[in-house]
Short mmCIF file of C-alpha atoms and ligand atoms in Angstrom, two decimals:
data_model
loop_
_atom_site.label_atom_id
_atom_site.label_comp_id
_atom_site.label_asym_id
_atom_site.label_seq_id
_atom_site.Cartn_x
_atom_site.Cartn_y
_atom_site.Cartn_z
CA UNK A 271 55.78 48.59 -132.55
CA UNK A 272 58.76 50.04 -131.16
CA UNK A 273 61.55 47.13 -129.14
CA UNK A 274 60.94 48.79 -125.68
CA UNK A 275 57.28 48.48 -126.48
CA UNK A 276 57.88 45.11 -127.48
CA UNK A 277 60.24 44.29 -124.33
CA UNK A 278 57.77 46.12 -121.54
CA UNK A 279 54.97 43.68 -123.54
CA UNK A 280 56.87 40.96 -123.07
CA UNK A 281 58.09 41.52 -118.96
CA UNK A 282 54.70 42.48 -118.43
CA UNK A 283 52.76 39.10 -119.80
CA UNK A 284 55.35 36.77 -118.27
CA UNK A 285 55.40 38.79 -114.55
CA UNK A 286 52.01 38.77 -114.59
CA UNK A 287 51.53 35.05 -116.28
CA UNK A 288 54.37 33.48 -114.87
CA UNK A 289 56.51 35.35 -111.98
CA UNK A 290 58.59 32.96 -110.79
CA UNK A 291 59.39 30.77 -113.70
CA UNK A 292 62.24 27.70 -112.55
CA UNK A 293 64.62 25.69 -114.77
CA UNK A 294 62.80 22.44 -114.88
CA UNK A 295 66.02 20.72 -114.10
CA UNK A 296 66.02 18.32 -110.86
CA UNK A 297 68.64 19.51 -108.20
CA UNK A 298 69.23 19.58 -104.89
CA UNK A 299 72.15 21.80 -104.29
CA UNK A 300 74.44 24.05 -106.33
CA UNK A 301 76.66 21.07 -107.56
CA UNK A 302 73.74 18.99 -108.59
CA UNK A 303 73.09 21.77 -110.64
CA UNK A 304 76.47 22.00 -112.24
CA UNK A 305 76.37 18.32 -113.00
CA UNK A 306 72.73 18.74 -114.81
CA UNK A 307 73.27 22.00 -116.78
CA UNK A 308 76.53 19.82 -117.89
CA UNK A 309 74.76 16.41 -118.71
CA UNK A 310 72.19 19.03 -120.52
CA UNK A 311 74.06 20.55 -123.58
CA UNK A 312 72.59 19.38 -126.53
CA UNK A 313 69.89 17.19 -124.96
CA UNK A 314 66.54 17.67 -123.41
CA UNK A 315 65.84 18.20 -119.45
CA UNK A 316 63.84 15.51 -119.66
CA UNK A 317 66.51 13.02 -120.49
CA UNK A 318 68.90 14.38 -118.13
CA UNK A 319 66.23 14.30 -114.97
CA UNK A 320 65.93 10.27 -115.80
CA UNK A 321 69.79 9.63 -115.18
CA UNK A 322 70.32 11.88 -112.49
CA UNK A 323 68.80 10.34 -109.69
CA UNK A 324 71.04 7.33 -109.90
CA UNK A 325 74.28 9.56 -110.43
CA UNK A 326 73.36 12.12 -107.50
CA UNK A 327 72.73 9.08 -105.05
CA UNK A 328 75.79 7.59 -105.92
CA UNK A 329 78.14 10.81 -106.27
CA UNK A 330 76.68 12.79 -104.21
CA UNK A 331 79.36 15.38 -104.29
CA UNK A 332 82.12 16.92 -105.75
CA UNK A 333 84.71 14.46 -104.02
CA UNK A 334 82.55 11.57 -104.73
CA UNK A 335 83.31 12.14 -108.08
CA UNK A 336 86.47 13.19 -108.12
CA UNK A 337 87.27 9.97 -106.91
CA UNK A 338 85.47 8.07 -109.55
CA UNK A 339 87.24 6.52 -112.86
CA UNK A 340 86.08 7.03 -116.38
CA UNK A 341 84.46 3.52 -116.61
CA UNK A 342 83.02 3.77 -113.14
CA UNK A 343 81.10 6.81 -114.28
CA UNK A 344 80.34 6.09 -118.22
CA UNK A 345 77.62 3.48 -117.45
CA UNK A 346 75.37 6.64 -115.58
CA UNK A 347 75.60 8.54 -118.88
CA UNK A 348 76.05 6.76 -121.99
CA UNK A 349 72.29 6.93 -122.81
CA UNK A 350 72.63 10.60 -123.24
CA UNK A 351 74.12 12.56 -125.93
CA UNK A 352 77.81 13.03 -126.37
CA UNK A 353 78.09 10.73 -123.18
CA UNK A 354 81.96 10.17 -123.94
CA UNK A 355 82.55 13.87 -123.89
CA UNK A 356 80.42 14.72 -120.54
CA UNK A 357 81.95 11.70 -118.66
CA UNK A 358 85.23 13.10 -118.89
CA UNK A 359 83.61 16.99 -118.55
CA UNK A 360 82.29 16.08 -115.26
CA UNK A 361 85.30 14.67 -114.11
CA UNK A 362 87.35 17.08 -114.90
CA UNK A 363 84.72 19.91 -113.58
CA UNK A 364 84.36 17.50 -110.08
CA UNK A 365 88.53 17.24 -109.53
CA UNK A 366 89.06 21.56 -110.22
CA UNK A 367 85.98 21.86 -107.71
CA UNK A 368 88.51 19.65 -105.20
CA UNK A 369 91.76 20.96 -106.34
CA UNK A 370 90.78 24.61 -106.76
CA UNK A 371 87.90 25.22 -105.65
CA UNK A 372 87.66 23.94 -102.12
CA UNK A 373 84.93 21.61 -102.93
CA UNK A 374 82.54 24.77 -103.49
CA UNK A 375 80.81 25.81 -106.86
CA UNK A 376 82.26 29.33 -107.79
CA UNK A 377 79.98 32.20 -107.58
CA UNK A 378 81.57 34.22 -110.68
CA UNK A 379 81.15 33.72 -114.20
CA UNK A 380 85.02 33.52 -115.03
CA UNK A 381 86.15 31.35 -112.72
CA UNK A 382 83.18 29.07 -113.55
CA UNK A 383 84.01 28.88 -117.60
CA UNK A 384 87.46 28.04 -115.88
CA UNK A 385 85.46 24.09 -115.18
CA UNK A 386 85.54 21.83 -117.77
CA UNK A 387 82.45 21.20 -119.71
CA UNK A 388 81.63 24.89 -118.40
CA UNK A 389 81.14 27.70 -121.18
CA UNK A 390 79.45 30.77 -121.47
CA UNK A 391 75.62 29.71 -121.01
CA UNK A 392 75.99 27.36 -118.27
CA UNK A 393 78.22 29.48 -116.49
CA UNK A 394 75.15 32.25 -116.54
CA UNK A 395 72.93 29.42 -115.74
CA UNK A 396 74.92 28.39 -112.66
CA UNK A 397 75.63 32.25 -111.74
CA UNK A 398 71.74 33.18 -112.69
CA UNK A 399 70.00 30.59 -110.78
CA UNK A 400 72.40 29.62 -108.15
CA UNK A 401 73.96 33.39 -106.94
CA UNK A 402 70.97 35.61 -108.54
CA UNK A 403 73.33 37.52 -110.90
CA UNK A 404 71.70 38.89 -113.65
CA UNK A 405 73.38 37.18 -116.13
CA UNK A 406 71.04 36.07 -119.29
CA UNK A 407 71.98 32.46 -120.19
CA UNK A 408 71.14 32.39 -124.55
CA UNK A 409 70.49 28.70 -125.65
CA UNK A 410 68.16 27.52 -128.64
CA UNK A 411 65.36 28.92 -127.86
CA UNK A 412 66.44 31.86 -126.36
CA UNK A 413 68.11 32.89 -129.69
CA UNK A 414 64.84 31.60 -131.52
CA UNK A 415 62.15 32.64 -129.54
CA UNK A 416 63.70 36.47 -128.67
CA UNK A 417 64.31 36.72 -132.46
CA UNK A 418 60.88 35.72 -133.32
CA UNK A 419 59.38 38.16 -130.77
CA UNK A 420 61.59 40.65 -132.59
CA UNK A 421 63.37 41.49 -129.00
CA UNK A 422 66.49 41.22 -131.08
CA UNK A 423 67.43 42.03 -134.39
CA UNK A 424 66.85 39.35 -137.47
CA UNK A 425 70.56 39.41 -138.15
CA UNK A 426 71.89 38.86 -134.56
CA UNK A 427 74.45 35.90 -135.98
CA UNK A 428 75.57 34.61 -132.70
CA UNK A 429 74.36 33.64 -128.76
CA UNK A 430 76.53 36.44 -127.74
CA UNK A 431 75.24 39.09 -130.08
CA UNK A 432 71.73 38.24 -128.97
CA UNK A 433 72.71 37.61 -124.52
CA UNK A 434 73.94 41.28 -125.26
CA UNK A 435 70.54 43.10 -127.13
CA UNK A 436 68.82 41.50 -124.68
CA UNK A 437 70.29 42.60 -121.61
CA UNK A 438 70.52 46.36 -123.02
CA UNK A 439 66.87 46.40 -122.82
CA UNK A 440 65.68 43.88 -119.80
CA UNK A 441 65.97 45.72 -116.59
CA UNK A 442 68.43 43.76 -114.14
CA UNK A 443 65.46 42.28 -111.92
CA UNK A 444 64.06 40.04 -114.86
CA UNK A 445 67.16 38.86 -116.81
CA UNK A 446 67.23 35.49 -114.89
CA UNK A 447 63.35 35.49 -114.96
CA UNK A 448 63.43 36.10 -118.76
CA UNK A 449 66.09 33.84 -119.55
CA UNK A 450 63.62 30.74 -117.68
CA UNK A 451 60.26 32.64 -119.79
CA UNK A 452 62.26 33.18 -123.14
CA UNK A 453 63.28 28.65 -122.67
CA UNK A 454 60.07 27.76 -121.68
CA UNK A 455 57.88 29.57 -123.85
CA UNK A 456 60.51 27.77 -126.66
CA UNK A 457 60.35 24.24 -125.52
CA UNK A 458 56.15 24.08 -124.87
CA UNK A 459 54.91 26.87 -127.30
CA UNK A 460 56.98 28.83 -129.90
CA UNK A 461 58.71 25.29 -131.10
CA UNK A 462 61.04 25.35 -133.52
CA UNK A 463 59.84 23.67 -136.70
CA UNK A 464 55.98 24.45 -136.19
CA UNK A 465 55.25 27.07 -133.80
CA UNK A 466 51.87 26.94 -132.11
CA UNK A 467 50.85 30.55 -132.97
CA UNK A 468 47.08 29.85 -132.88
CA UNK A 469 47.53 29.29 -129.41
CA UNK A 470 50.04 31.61 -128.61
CA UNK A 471 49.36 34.95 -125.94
CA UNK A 472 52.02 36.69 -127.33
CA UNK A 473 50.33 37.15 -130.95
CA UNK A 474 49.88 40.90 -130.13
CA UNK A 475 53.57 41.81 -130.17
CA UNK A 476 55.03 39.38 -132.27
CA UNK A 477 57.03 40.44 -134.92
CA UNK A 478 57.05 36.76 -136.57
CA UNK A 479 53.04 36.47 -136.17
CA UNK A 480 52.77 39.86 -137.87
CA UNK A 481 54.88 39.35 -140.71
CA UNK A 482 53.56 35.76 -141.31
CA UNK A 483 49.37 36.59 -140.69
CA UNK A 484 49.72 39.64 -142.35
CA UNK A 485 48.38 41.39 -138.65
S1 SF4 B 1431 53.06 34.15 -132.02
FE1 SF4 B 1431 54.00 32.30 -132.89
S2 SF4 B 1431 56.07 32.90 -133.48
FE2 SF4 B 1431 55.29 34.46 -132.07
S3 SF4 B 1431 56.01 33.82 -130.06
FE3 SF4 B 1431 53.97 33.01 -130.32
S4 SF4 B 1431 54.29 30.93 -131.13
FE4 SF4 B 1431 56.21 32.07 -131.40
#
């Protein structure tokens, strides 16, 4: 099968399956947003949507916490991953918002990898799902799942190398809606150490499921 084939296979299972896909993420507003795609690097949504609650009642902006101090805000996120690391992230990220930002999450993708904590894929997340840019947002499964598909090449070394083969072939419209299909279909189906082909719709274009079951 030919990549477009593979990509038009692809958009057309998920926008018929699955046409408005969502990050599963709990948020409320743009900078509860920030502050969760932050808290979620290297750790599951799951996790992050059971601490949240407590830190969005508590700062429920980006002054609120500004204002706060490193031990004030600690205790919210220490059961997380690299807590030490996203305290002082957020803090950071909260005081440019006030300083520089006029209290306002920035629409581009530049001036948001300008926030602490902020780096390529969470800027696209932000800029994706906040301003509807098409901007494709590669995390672990993205760069497993869109290799296994074979919607990028086998030797695509870096999240870069694969955000760009990707958004060569996905037409502008679905880059946001395949970044959300590409993550989900990762996290529930195509898993990483065991993926649950035999239950799988996507067997028909697969490049990994037709090198592996000899199709
Ligand atoms: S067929 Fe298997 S490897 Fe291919 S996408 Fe589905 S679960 Fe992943």
């Amino acid at each position: 099968m030919r990549k477009q084939e593979r990509f038009q296979a692809f958009i057309t299972h998920f926008a018929e399956s699955k046409p408005e896909p969502q990050t599963e993420l709990h948020y409320r507003n743009p900078y509860e947003l920030l502050v969760a795609v932050i808290l979620s690097a290297q750790c599951t949504d799951k996790r992050v949507n059971m601490i949240s609650p407590a830190l969005f009642r508590d700062f429920p902006s980006p002054e609120a916490l500004a204002a706060a101090s490193f031990e004030e805000l600690f205790p919210y996120i220490k059961s997380i991953s690299y807590p030490n690391n996203k305290t002082k992230h957020l803090l950071g990220m909260a005081r440019m918002l006030v300083d520089e930002f006029n209290l306002e999450v920035p629409s581009t993708v530049p001036e948001l990898q300008r926030l602490p904590g902020v780096g390529r894929k969470t800027a696209h997340v932000i800029s994706s799902v906040v301003f509807n840019q098409p901007a494709m947002a590669v995390d672990t499964h993205v760069f497993r799942v869109s290799k296994r598909l074979g919607l990028v090449t086998q030797n695509a070394k870096t999240p870069l190398e694969v955000e760009k083969q990707l958004v060569k072939h996905i037409p502008q419209h679905y880059i946001g809606k395949a970044h959300h299909w590409l993550i989900l279909h990762g996290r529930y189906v195509c898993l990483a150490r065991k993926p649950k082909c035999p239950e799988c719709e996507l067997t028909h274009f697969c490049r990994y499921f037709e090198k592996y079951h000899g199709l």
